[in-house]
PDB file of C-alpha atoms and ligand atoms in Angstrom:
ATOM      1  CA  MET A 139      -0.776  89.576  -9.892  1.00 93.00           C
ATOM      2  CA  GLY A 140       1.347  86.672 -10.262  1.00 97.00           C
ATOM      3  CA  TYR A 141       2.097  83.488 -12.841  1.00 98.00           C
ATOM      4  CA  LEU A 142       2.518  80.621 -12.869  1.00 98.00           C
ATOM      5  CA  SER A 143       6.360  79.781 -12.789  1.00 98.00           C
ATOM      6  CA  ALA A 144       7.121  76.116 -11.545  1.00 98.00           C
ATOM      7  CA  ALA A 145       4.651  73.520 -11.248  1.00 98.00           C
ATOM      8  CA  ARG A 146       5.570  69.611 -11.073  1.00 98.00           C
ATOM      9  CA  TYR A 147       3.335  66.999  -9.095  1.00 98.00           C
ATOM     10  CA  GLY A 148       2.741  63.459  -8.729  1.00 98.00           C
ATOM     11  CA  LYS A 149       2.601  60.619  -6.291  1.00 98.00           C
ATOM     12  CA  ASP A 150       4.412  60.380  -3.078  1.00 98.00           C
ATOM     13  CA  ASN A 151       5.228  57.363  -1.434  1.00 98.00           C
ATOM     14  CA  VAL A 152       3.903  54.432  -3.382  1.00 99.00           C
ATOM     15  CA  ARG A 153       5.026  51.613  -1.735  1.00 98.00           C
ATOM     16  CA  VAL A 154       6.619  48.475  -3.709  1.00 98.00           C
ATOM     17  CA  TYR A 155       7.661  45.188  -2.937  1.00 98.00           C
ATOM     18  CA  LYS A 156       8.662  42.519  -5.467  1.00 98.00           C
ATOM     19  CA  VAL A 157      10.025  39.012  -5.029  1.00 98.00           C
ATOM     20  CA  GLU A 158      11.882  37.303  -7.590  1.00 97.00           C
ATOM     21  CA  ARG A 159      11.838  33.482  -7.337  1.00 98.00           C
ATOM     22  CA  ASP A 160      14.694  31.043  -8.303  1.00 97.00           C
ATOM     23  CA  GLU A 161      12.831  27.923  -9.582  1.00 96.00           C
ATOM     24  CA  ALA A 162      16.125  25.759  -9.728  1.00 97.00           C
ATOM     25  CA  THR A 163      17.309  26.706  -6.623  1.00 97.00           C
ATOM     26  CA  LYS A 164      14.051  27.290  -4.793  1.00 97.00           C
ATOM     27  CA  THR A 165      15.930  30.891  -3.451  1.00 98.00           C
ATOM     28  CA  HIS A 166      13.535  33.677  -3.168  1.00 98.00           C
ATOM     29  CA  THR A 167      15.033  37.607  -3.756  1.00 98.00           C
ATOM     30  CA  VAL A 168      12.746  40.785  -2.184  1.00 98.00           C
ATOM     31  CA  TYR A 169      13.472  43.919  -3.121  1.00 98.00           C
ATOM     32  CA  GLU A 170      10.997  46.919  -0.957  1.00 98.00           C
ATOM     33  CA  MET A 171      10.994  50.710  -2.092  1.00 98.00           C
ATOM     34  CA  THR A 172       9.409  53.691  -1.626  1.00 98.00           C
ATOM     35  CA  VAL A 173       8.491  55.539  -5.286  1.00 99.00           C
ATOM     36  CA  CYS A 174       7.947  59.259  -5.776  1.00 99.00           C
ATOM     37  CA  VAL A 175       7.210  60.397  -9.151  1.00 99.00           C
ATOM     38  CA  LEU A 176       6.744  63.691  -9.642  1.00 99.00           C
ATOM     39  CA  LEU A 177       5.981  64.964 -14.123  1.00 98.00           C
ATOM     40  CA  GLU A 178       6.320  68.682 -15.560  1.00 98.00           C
ATOM     41  CA  GLY A 179       5.165  69.534 -19.217  1.00 98.00           C
ATOM     42  CA  GLU A 180       2.272  71.375 -20.227  1.00 98.00           C
ATOM     43  CA  ILE A 181       0.116  71.287 -17.370  1.00 98.00           C
ATOM     44  CA  ASP A 182      -0.419  75.036 -16.625  1.00 98.00           C
ATOM     45  CA  THR A 183      -3.656  75.391 -17.846  1.00 98.00           C
ATOM     46  CA  SER A 184      -4.463  72.559 -14.871  1.00 98.00           C
ATOM     47  CA  TYR A 185      -3.738  75.186 -12.088  1.00 98.00           C
ATOM     48  CA  THR A 186      -4.806  78.197 -13.556  1.00 98.00           C
ATOM     49  CA  GLU A 187      -7.816  77.675 -15.645  1.00 98.00           C
ATOM     50  CA  ALA A 188      -9.231  74.029 -13.857  1.00 98.00           C
ATOM     51  CA  ASP A 189      -8.227  72.654 -17.214  1.00 98.00           C
ATOM     52  CA  ASN A 190      -8.092  68.929 -15.864  1.00 98.00           C
ATOM     53  CA  SER A 191      -7.569  67.440 -19.617  1.00 98.00           C
ATOM     54  CA  VAL A 192      -3.830  68.025 -19.158  1.00 98.00           C
ATOM     55  CA  VAL A 193      -3.846  65.835 -16.028  1.00 98.00           C
ATOM     56  CA  VAL A 194      -2.661  62.626 -15.848  1.00 98.00           C
ATOM     57  CA  ALA A 195      -4.332  61.546 -12.186  1.00 98.00           C
ATOM     58  CA  THR A 196      -1.634  60.688  -9.790  1.00 98.00           C
ATOM     59  CA  ASP A 197      -3.798  57.356  -9.272  1.00 98.00           C
ATOM     60  CA  SER A 198      -2.722  56.307 -12.645  1.00 98.00           C
ATOM     61  CA  MET A 199       0.843  57.627 -11.742  1.00 98.00           C
ATOM     62  CA  LYS A 200       0.617  55.163  -8.846  1.00 98.00           C
ATOM     63  CA  ASN A 201      -1.529  52.009 -11.306  1.00 98.00           C
ATOM     64  CA  THR A 202       1.771  52.587 -13.530  1.00 98.00           C
ATOM     65  CA  THR A 203       4.457  52.256 -11.126  1.00 98.00           C
ATOM     66  CA  TYR A 204       2.635  49.029  -9.934  1.00 98.00           C
ATOM     67  CA  ILE A 205       2.586  48.130 -13.832  1.00 98.00           C
ATOM     68  CA  MET A 206       6.384  48.730 -14.414  1.00 98.00           C
ATOM     69  CA  ALA A 207       7.479  47.161 -11.352  1.00 98.00           C
ATOM     70  CA  LYS A 208       5.390  43.777 -13.147  1.00 98.00           C
ATOM     71  CA  GLN A 209       6.876  44.369 -16.151  1.00 98.00           C
ATOM     72  CA  ASN A 210      10.477  45.033 -15.579  1.00 98.00           C
ATOM     73  CA  PRO A 211      13.572  44.191 -13.542  1.00 97.00           C
ATOM     74  CA  ILE A 212      13.534  46.802 -10.341  1.00 97.00           C
ATOM     75  CA  HIS A 213      16.432  46.430  -9.495  1.00 98.00           C
ATOM     76  CA  PRO A 214      19.413  48.441  -9.863  1.00 98.00           C
ATOM     77  CA  PRO A 215      16.861  51.183  -8.754  1.00 98.00           C
ATOM     78  CA  GLU A 216      18.786  53.605 -11.183  1.00 98.00           C
ATOM     79  CA  LEU A 217      17.327  51.666 -13.657  1.00 98.00           C
ATOM     80  CA  PHE A 218      13.640  50.938 -12.621  1.00 98.00           C
ATOM     81  CA  ALA A 219      13.926  54.492 -12.008  1.00 99.00           C
ATOM     82  CA  SER A 220      14.899  55.737 -15.686  1.00 98.00           C
ATOM     83  CA  THR A 221      11.986  52.875 -16.970  1.00 98.00           C
ATOM     84  CA  LEU A 222       9.172  54.350 -15.167  1.00 98.00           C
ATOM     85  CA  GLY A 223      10.446  58.387 -15.982  1.00 98.00           C
ATOM     86  CA  ASN A 224      11.030  57.197 -19.448  1.00 98.00           C
ATOM     87  CA  HIS A 225       7.127  55.562 -19.319  1.00 98.00           C
ATOM     88  CA  PHE A 226       5.970  58.776 -19.276  1.00 98.00           C
ATOM     89  CA  VAL A 227       7.690  61.216 -20.847  1.00 98.00           C
ATOM     90  CA  GLN A 228       6.784  58.214 -24.113  1.00 98.00           C
ATOM     91  CA  LYS A 229       3.484  58.167 -23.712  1.00 98.00           C
ATOM     92  CA  TYR A 230       2.165  61.028 -22.910  1.00 98.00           C
ATOM     93  CA  LYS A 231       2.585  63.955 -25.769  1.00 98.00           C
ATOM     94  CA  HIS A 232       2.881  66.957 -23.440  1.00 98.00           C
ATOM     95  CA  ILE A 233       4.641  65.643 -20.946  1.00 98.00           C
ATOM     96  CA  HIS A 234       8.295  66.376 -21.167  1.00 98.00           C
ATOM     97  CA  ALA A 235      10.367  65.673 -17.856  1.00 98.00           C
ATOM     98  CA  ALA A 236       9.485  62.819 -15.042  1.00 99.00           C
ATOM     99  CA  HIS A 237      11.588  63.000 -11.905  1.00 99.00           C
ATOM    100  CA  ILE A 238      11.453  59.826 -10.112  1.00 99.00           C
ATOM    101  CA  SER A 239      12.769  59.614  -6.723  1.00 98.00           C
ATOM    102  CA  ILE A 240      13.477  55.524  -5.050  1.00 99.00           C
ATOM    103  CA  VAL A 241      13.986  54.863  -1.023  1.00 98.00           C
ATOM    104  CA  GLN A 242      15.319  50.826  -1.739  1.00 98.00           C
ATOM    105  CA  HIS A 243      15.015  49.110   1.825  1.00 98.00           C
ATOM    106  CA  ARG A 244      17.243  46.879   3.120  1.00 98.00           C
ATOM    107  CA  TRP A 245      16.029  43.340   3.443  1.00 98.00           C
ATOM    108  CA  THR A 246      19.433  41.433   4.320  1.00 98.00           C
ATOM    109  CA  ARG A 247      19.112  37.108   3.609  1.00 98.00           C
ATOM    110  CA  MET A 248      18.686  35.710   7.027  1.00 98.00           C
ATOM    111  CA  THR A 249      21.417  33.088   7.933  1.00 98.00           C
ATOM    112  CA  VAL A 250      20.407  30.196   9.467  1.00 98.00           C
ATOM    113  CA  ASP A 251      22.387  27.373  10.968  1.00 98.00           C
ATOM    114  CA  GLY A 252      25.033  28.614   9.220  1.00 98.00           C
ATOM    115  CA  LYS A 253      23.667  28.803   5.785  1.00 98.00           C
ATOM    116  CA  PRO A 254      22.119  31.703   3.759  1.00 98.00           C
ATOM    117  CA  HIS A 255      17.957  31.368   3.979  1.00 98.00           C
ATOM    118  CA  PRO A 256      16.469  30.769   0.841  1.00 98.00           C
ATOM    119  CA  HIS A 257      13.182  32.848   1.732  1.00 98.00           C
ATOM    120  CA  SER A 258      13.955  34.560   5.092  1.00 98.00           C
ATOM    121  CA  PHE A 259      15.268  37.926   5.834  1.00 98.00           C
ATOM    122  CA  PHE A 260      16.244  41.247   8.536  1.00 98.00           C
ATOM    123  CA  ARG A 261      16.068  44.782   8.479  1.00 98.00           C
ATOM    124  CA  ASP A 262      19.903  45.158   9.137  1.00 96.00           C
ATOM    125  CA  GLY A 263      19.465  48.570  10.220  1.00 96.00           C
ATOM    126  CA  ASN A 264      18.203  52.050   8.397  1.00 97.00           C
ATOM    127  CA  GLU A 265      20.442  52.811   5.685  1.00 98.00           C
ATOM    128  CA  LYS A 266      19.169  53.079   2.429  1.00 98.00           C
ATOM    129  CA  ARG A 267      20.150  53.334  -0.933  1.00 98.00           C
ATOM    130  CA  VAL A 268      18.311  56.399  -2.433  1.00 99.00           C
ATOM    131  CA  VAL A 269      17.959  57.116  -6.779  1.00 99.00           C
ATOM    132  CA  GLN A 270      17.122  60.898  -7.972  1.00 99.00           C
ATOM    133  CA  ALA A 271      16.366  59.965 -11.700  1.00 99.00           C
ATOM    134  CA  ASP A 272      15.049  63.148 -14.118  1.00 99.00           C
ATOM    135  CA  ILE A 273      14.259  62.063 -17.474  1.00 98.00           C
ATOM    136  CA  TYR A 274      13.866  65.071 -20.079  1.00 98.00           C
ATOM    137  CA  GLU A 275      11.890  64.348 -23.332  1.00 98.00           C
ATOM    138  CA  GLY A 276      15.414  64.698 -25.478  1.00 95.00           C
ATOM    139  CA  LYS A 277      17.933  65.506 -23.426  1.00 97.00           C
ATOM    140  CA  GLY A 278      18.649  62.486 -21.406  1.00 98.00           C
ATOM    141  CA  ILE A 279      18.115  61.635 -18.199  1.00 98.00           C
ATOM    142  CA  GLU A 280      20.073  62.415 -15.201  1.00 98.00           C
ATOM    143  CA  ILE A 281      20.337  60.301 -12.334  1.00 99.00           C
ATOM    144  CA  ARG A 282      22.271  60.824  -8.532  1.00 99.00           C
ATOM    145  CA  SER A 283      22.702  57.359  -6.611  1.00 98.00           C
ATOM    146  CA  GLY A 284      23.304  57.355  -3.064  1.00 98.00           C
ATOM    147  CA  ILE A 285      23.382  55.987   0.591  1.00 98.00           C
ATOM    148  CA  SER A 286      21.260  57.443   3.350  1.00 98.00           C
ATOM    149  CA  ASP A 287      20.969  57.567   7.080  1.00 98.00           C
ATOM    150  CA  LEU A 288      24.042  54.740   7.078  1.00 98.00           C
ATOM    151  CA  LEU A 289      25.055  55.643  11.074  1.00 98.00           C
ATOM    152  CA  VAL A 290      28.425  55.006  11.719  1.00 98.00           C
ATOM    153  CA  LEU A 291      31.321  55.784  15.300  1.00 98.00           C
ATOM    154  CA  LYS A 292      34.390  55.593  15.787  1.00 98.00           C
ATOM    155  CA  SER A 293      35.959  55.339  19.172  1.00 98.00           C
ATOM    156  CA  THR A 294      38.850  56.946  18.657  1.00 98.00           C
ATOM    157  CA  GLY A 295      41.478  58.361  15.861  1.00 98.00           C
ATOM    158  CA  SER A 296      39.639  61.497  15.422  1.00 98.00           C
ATOM    159  CA  GLU A 297      41.227  64.919  15.892  1.00 98.00           C
ATOM    160  CA  PHE A 298      39.702  68.408  15.610  1.00 98.00           C
ATOM    161  CA  HIS A 299      42.473  71.560  16.486  1.00 98.00           C
ATOM    162  CA  HIS A 300      43.651  74.796  15.224  1.00 98.00           C
ATOM    163  CA  PHE A 301      40.817  76.263  14.484  1.00 98.00           C
ATOM    164  CA  VAL A 302      39.474  79.804  14.505  1.00 98.00           C
ATOM    165  CA  ARG A 303      39.655  81.046  18.398  1.00 98.00           C
ATOM    166  CA  ASP A 304      38.231  84.101  19.586  1.00 98.00           C
ATOM    167  CA  ASP A 305      36.253  85.928  21.960  1.00 98.00           C
ATOM    168  CA  PHE A 306      32.957  83.368  21.315  1.00 98.00           C
ATOM    169  CA  THR A 307      35.159  80.136  21.448  1.00 98.00           C
ATOM    170  CA  THR A 308      34.911  78.029  23.797  1.00 98.00           C
ATOM    171  CA  LEU A 309      35.484  74.340  21.847  1.00 97.00           C
ATOM    172  CA  PRO A 310      39.620  73.242  23.220  1.00 96.00           C
ATOM    173  CA  ASP A 311      41.621  71.792  20.782  1.00 97.00           C
ATOM    174  CA  VAL A 312      40.664  67.824  21.328  1.00 96.00           C
ATOM    175  CA  TYR A 313      43.442  65.540  20.009  1.00 97.00           C
ATOM    176  CA  ASP A 314      41.642  62.387  20.638  1.00 97.00           C
ATOM    177  CA  ARG A 315      37.297  62.389  20.125  1.00 97.00           C
ATOM    178  CA  ILE A 316      34.622  60.133  19.707  1.00 98.00           C
ATOM    179  CA  LEU A 317      33.253  60.769  15.531  1.00 98.00           C
ATOM    180  CA  SER A 318      29.631  59.371  14.862  1.00 98.00           C
ATOM    181  CA  THR A 319      27.651  60.721  11.975  1.00 98.00           C
ATOM    182  CA  SER A 320      24.896  59.372   9.544  1.00 98.00           C
ATOM    183  CA  VAL A 321      25.986  58.931   6.396  1.00 98.00           C
ATOM    184  CA  ASP A 322      24.003  60.522   3.543  1.00 98.00           C
ATOM    185  CA  ALA A 323      26.649  60.331   0.603  1.00 98.00           C
ATOM    186  CA  GLY A 324      25.447  60.753  -3.557  1.00 98.00           C
ATOM    187  CA  TRP A 325      27.347  59.989  -6.185  1.00 98.00           C
ATOM    188  CA  LYS A 326      26.037  62.513  -9.848  1.00 98.00           C
ATOM    189  CA  TRP A 327      26.306  60.173 -13.102  1.00 98.00           C
ATOM    190  CA  SER A 328      27.362  61.703 -16.491  1.00 98.00           C
ATOM    191  CA  THR A 329      24.239  62.579 -17.971  1.00 98.00           C
ATOM    192  CA  PHE A 330      23.421  59.451 -19.773  1.00 98.00           C
ATOM    193  CA  SER A 331      21.713  59.986 -23.566  1.00 98.00           C
ATOM    194  CA  GLY A 332      18.438  58.037 -23.182  1.00 98.00           C
ATOM    195  CA  LEU A 333      17.413  54.610 -21.341  1.00 98.00           C
ATOM    196  CA  ASP A 334      19.323  52.534 -23.921  1.00 98.00           C
ATOM    197  CA  ALA A 335      22.511  54.219 -22.440  1.00 98.00           C
ATOM    198  CA  VAL A 336      21.136  53.513 -18.880  1.00 98.00           C
ATOM    199  CA  LYS A 337      20.604  49.664 -19.881  1.00 98.00           C
ATOM    200  CA  LYS A 338      24.522  49.681 -20.924  1.00 98.00           C
ATOM    201  CA  ALA A 339      26.012  50.990 -17.640  1.00 98.00           C
ATOM    202  CA  VAL A 340      23.535  48.686 -15.522  1.00 98.00           C
ATOM    203  CA  SER A 341      26.450  46.689 -14.145  1.00 98.00           C
ATOM    204  CA  LYS A 342      27.789  49.891 -12.938  1.00 98.00           C
ATOM    205  CA  PHE A 343      25.219  50.677 -10.523  1.00 98.00           C
ATOM    206  CA  ASP A 344      25.882  48.064  -7.692  1.00 98.00           C
ATOM    207  CA  GLU A 345      29.455  48.014  -8.334  1.00 98.00           C
ATOM    208  CA  THR A 346      29.955  51.491  -7.255  1.00 98.00           C
ATOM    209  CA  TRP A 347      27.138  51.553  -4.813  1.00 98.00           C
ATOM    210  CA  THR A 348      29.356  48.625  -2.887  1.00 98.00           C
ATOM    211  CA  LYS A 349      32.478  51.065  -3.682  1.00 98.00           C
ATOM    212  CA  SER A 350      31.207  53.861  -2.345  1.00 98.00           C
ATOM    213  CA  ARG A 351      30.138  52.065   0.873  1.00 98.00           C
ATOM    214  CA  GLU A 352      33.667  50.699   1.145  1.00 98.00           C
ATOM    215  CA  ILE A 353      35.415  53.361   0.493  1.00 98.00           C
ATOM    216  CA  THR A 354      33.178  55.329   3.155  1.00 98.00           C
ATOM    217  CA  PHE A 355      33.863  52.681   5.922  1.00 98.00           C
ATOM    218  CA  ARG A 356      37.421  52.329   5.134  1.00 98.00           C
ATOM    219  CA  LEU A 357      38.320  56.074   5.145  1.00 98.00           C
ATOM    220  CA  PHE A 358      35.973  56.689   7.949  1.00 98.00           C
ATOM    221  CA  ALA A 359      37.855  53.625  10.048  1.00 98.00           C
ATOM    222  CA  THR A 360      41.315  53.863   9.379  1.00 98.00           C
ATOM    223  CA  GLU A 361      42.036  57.551   8.826  1.00 96.00           C
ATOM    224  CA  GLU A 362      43.321  59.565  11.577  1.00 98.00           C
ATOM    225  CA  SER A 363      40.708  62.609  11.018  1.00 98.00           C
ATOM    226  CA  PRO A 364      41.495  65.848  11.338  1.00 98.00           C
ATOM    227  CA  SER A 365      38.103  67.208  10.754  1.00 98.00           C
ATOM    228  CA  VAL A 366      34.952  65.527   8.950  1.00 98.00           C
ATOM    229  CA  GLN A 367      35.751  68.616   6.410  1.00 98.00           C
ATOM    230  CA  ASN A 368      39.250  66.697   5.285  1.00 98.00           C
ATOM    231  CA  THR A 369      38.048  62.848   5.407  1.00 98.00           C
ATOM    232  CA  MET A 370      34.878  63.533   3.635  1.00 98.00           C
ATOM    233  CA  TYR A 371      36.462  65.212   0.650  1.00 98.00           C
ATOM    234  CA  LYS A 372      39.214  62.547   0.228  1.00 98.00           C
ATOM    235  CA  MET A 373      36.158  59.848   0.703  1.00 98.00           C
ATOM    236  CA  CYS A 374      34.601  62.215  -2.754  1.00 98.00           C
ATOM    237  CA  GLN A 375      37.906  62.102  -3.806  1.00 98.00           C
ATOM    238  CA  GLU A 376      38.340  58.251  -4.016  1.00 98.00           C
ATOM    239  CA  ILE A 377      34.616  58.005  -5.493  1.00 98.00           C
ATOM    240  CA  LEU A 378      35.453  60.128  -8.277  1.00 98.00           C
ATOM    241  CA  ALA A 379      38.407  57.755  -8.921  1.00 98.00           C
ATOM    242  CA  ALA A 380      37.088  54.911  -8.731  1.00 98.00           C
ATOM    243  CA  GLN A 381      34.055  54.984 -10.848  1.00 98.00           C
ATOM    244  CA  PRO A 382      34.826  57.557 -14.143  1.00 97.00           C
ATOM    245  CA  LEU A 383      30.965  58.233 -14.800  1.00 98.00           C
ATOM    246  CA  VAL A 384      30.332  59.483 -12.141  1.00 98.00           C
ATOM    247  CA  ALA A 385      30.899  63.204 -12.251  1.00 98.00           C
ATOM    248  CA  ALA A 386      30.108  64.695  -9.329  1.00 98.00           C
ATOM    249  CA  VAL A 387      30.288  63.228  -5.472  1.00 98.00           C
ATOM    250  CA  ASP A 388      28.483  64.956  -2.518  1.00 98.00           C
ATOM    251  CA  TYR A 389      28.621  64.454   1.198  1.00 98.00           C
ATOM    252  CA  SER A 390      26.254  65.776   4.097  1.00 98.00           C
ATOM    253  CA  LEU A 391      27.429  64.672   7.286  1.00 98.00           C
ATOM    254  CA  PRO A 392      26.160  65.626  10.631  1.00 98.00           C
ATOM    255  CA  ASN A 393      28.828  65.456  13.402  1.00 98.00           C
ATOM    256  CA  LYS A 394      26.871  63.934  16.413  1.00 98.00           C
ATOM    257  CA  HIS A 395      28.591  65.133  19.900  1.00 97.00           C
ATOM    258  CA  TYR A 396      29.561  62.986  22.724  1.00 98.00           C
ATOM    259  CA  PHE A 397      30.636  65.155  25.620  1.00 97.00           C
ATOM    260  CA  GLU A 398      32.613  63.785  28.274  1.00 97.00           C
ATOM    261  CA  ILE A 399      31.433  63.818  31.769  1.00 98.00           C
ATOM    262  CA  ASP A 400      33.289  65.002  34.711  1.00 98.00           C
ATOM    263  CA  LEU A 401      32.715  63.081  37.575  1.00 98.00           C
ATOM    264  CA  SER A 402      35.073  64.683  39.939  1.00 98.00           C
ATOM    265  CA  TRP A 403      32.916  65.533  42.151  1.00 98.00           C
ATOM    266  CA  HIS A 404      31.947  61.901  43.079  1.00 98.00           C
ATOM    267  CA  HIS A 405      34.800  60.802  45.392  1.00 98.00           C
ATOM    268  CA  GLY A 406      37.449  62.530  43.548  1.00 98.00           C
ATOM    269  CA  LEU A 407      35.843  59.455  40.029  1.00 98.00           C
ATOM    270  CA  LYS A 408      38.298  60.582  37.227  1.00 98.00           C
ATOM    271  CA  ASN A 409      35.891  60.612  34.078  1.00 98.00           C
ATOM    272  CA  THR A 410      37.741  63.269  31.671  1.00 96.00           C
ATOM    273  CA  GLY A 411      40.663  63.317  29.161  1.00 94.00           C
ATOM    274  CA  LYS A 412      42.417  60.096  29.377  1.00 94.00           C
ATOM    275  CA  ASP A 413      40.222  58.297  32.510  1.00 97.00           C
ATOM    276  CA  ALA A 414      36.487  59.352  30.193  1.00 97.00           C
ATOM    277  CA  GLU A 415      35.179  56.065  29.378  1.00 98.00           C
ATOM    278  CA  VAL A 416      31.487  57.578  29.867  1.00 98.00           C
ATOM    279  CA  TYR A 417      30.302  60.093  27.989  1.00 98.00           C
ATOM    280  CA  ALA A 418      27.064  61.545  27.188  1.00 98.00           C
ATOM    281  CA  PRO A 419      25.571  61.632  23.475  1.00 98.00           C
ATOM    282  CA  GLN A 420      24.393  64.771  22.135  1.00 98.00           C
ATOM    283  CA  SER A 421      20.526  64.564  20.212  1.00 96.00           C
ATOM    284  CA  ASP A 422      21.116  68.142  19.826  1.00 97.00           C
ATOM    285  CA  PRO A 423      22.265  70.667  18.143  1.00 98.00           C
ATOM    286  CA  ASN A 424      24.499  68.767  15.739  1.00 98.00           C
ATOM    287  CA  GLY A 425      27.349  70.198  13.264  1.00 98.00           C
ATOM    288  CA  LEU A 426      26.303  69.768   9.902  1.00 98.00           C
ATOM    289  CA  ILE A 427      29.211  69.172   7.676  1.00 98.00           C
ATOM    290  CA  LYS A 428      28.661  69.311   3.587  1.00 98.00           C
ATOM    291  CA  CYS A 429      30.465  69.383   0.366  1.00 98.00           C
ATOM    292  CA  THR A 430      30.573  68.328  -3.315  1.00 98.00           C
ATOM    293  CA  VAL A 431      33.585  67.652  -5.292  1.00 98.00           C
ATOM    294  CA  SER A 432      33.159  67.882  -9.279  1.00 98.00           C
ATOM    295  CA  ARG A 433      35.004  65.726 -11.673  1.00 98.00           C
ATOM    296  CA  ASP A 434      37.687  68.645 -12.940  1.00 90.00           C
ATOM    297  CA  VAL A 435      36.834  68.169 -15.982  1.00 78.00           C
ATOM    298  CA  LYS A 436      40.479  69.900 -17.392  1.00 68.00           C
ATOM    299  CA  ALA A 437      41.794  66.711 -16.028  1.00 58.00           C
ATOM    300  CA  LYS A 438      40.317  64.663 -18.641  1.00 53.00           C
ATOM    301  CA  LEU A 439      41.718  66.639 -22.020  1.00 52.00           C
TER     302      LEU A 439
HETATM  303  O1  URC B 705      35.523  68.321  12.336  1.00 64.86           O
HETATM  304  C1  URC B 705      34.687  69.192  12.937  1.00 64.86           C
HETATM  305  N1  URC B 705      34.307  69.959  11.656  1.00 64.86           N
HETATM  306  C2  URC B 705      33.758  71.557  12.194  1.00 64.86           C
HETATM  307  O2  URC B 705      34.113  71.966  11.712  1.00 64.86           O
HETATM  308  C3  URC B 705      33.552  71.231  13.861  1.00 64.86           C
HETATM  309  N2  URC B 705      33.031  72.298  14.228  1.00 64.86           N
HETATM  310  C4  URC B 705      33.320  72.031  15.465  1.00 64.86           C
HETATM  311  O3  URC B 705      32.742  72.655  16.948  1.00 64.86           O
HETATM  312  N3  URC B 705      33.625  70.974  15.995  1.00 64.86           N
HETATM  313  C5  URC B 705      34.051  70.371  14.400  1.00 64.86           C
HETATM  314  N4  URC B 705      34.061  69.033  14.242  1.00 64.86           N
END
């Protein structure tokens, strides 16, 4: 027979919107996010013995998310995730860990007649800012911040050659190709001792998100990329260098292929090599390249 070796439960897809109104300037700032709350602790009997006396209802977790959002800043999401998770481990004696995941959706201020509009916003793409915060009672708070679904493309400045060539290989060496990917990047912070330590670091969260995005864009655009692997490794190293509180950086990048189309069958139309202009974007299959670069602890000694 089996035994319960892991258990956590909670509310997923809690959608929250919050407006901040600056009465002096009559300017609004809005935030929208999707939250997942999962709790762990002395809850085994709810699974094994139908003992609901240990169950904080997932409905109450949803209510708590709204109340915490009303009573606390919800930006930066690292702070809100820590505040929300900390609440659960403080409030319930038998809950020893809270796992909070936040997906922040973009509402970018409109420019109207050349001026930033005080209360109108638009969704400028699918990119999300993401946070995973794991709050462990008495052991600190672990946070991974990140970017997901940031779709990028460069029309030149990317190569891929000198890879393994054997009896399974058809891909030719390429010295000029289209490179496109959907960036999923994250940076894991050194463990925070608790909510106060997160509050102390609060200015670093937006700063590091902005910097990581800038580094991603700059290296993607300016590098003569020899491979996705090498380019993402350099991005990781730059983010580590930019923020000393970051312990590790990870990227997961699909390689979204664009195939040349040979149109020579049509009156000798030239559309390959240096004449290639019309390509066929591929939806699948795609390459998928991942890495994590961790701070060399020896370097600090
Ligand atoms: O940057 C790349 N890395 C690979 O590992 C790979 N494999 C492949 O077919 N094309 C590419 N491109």
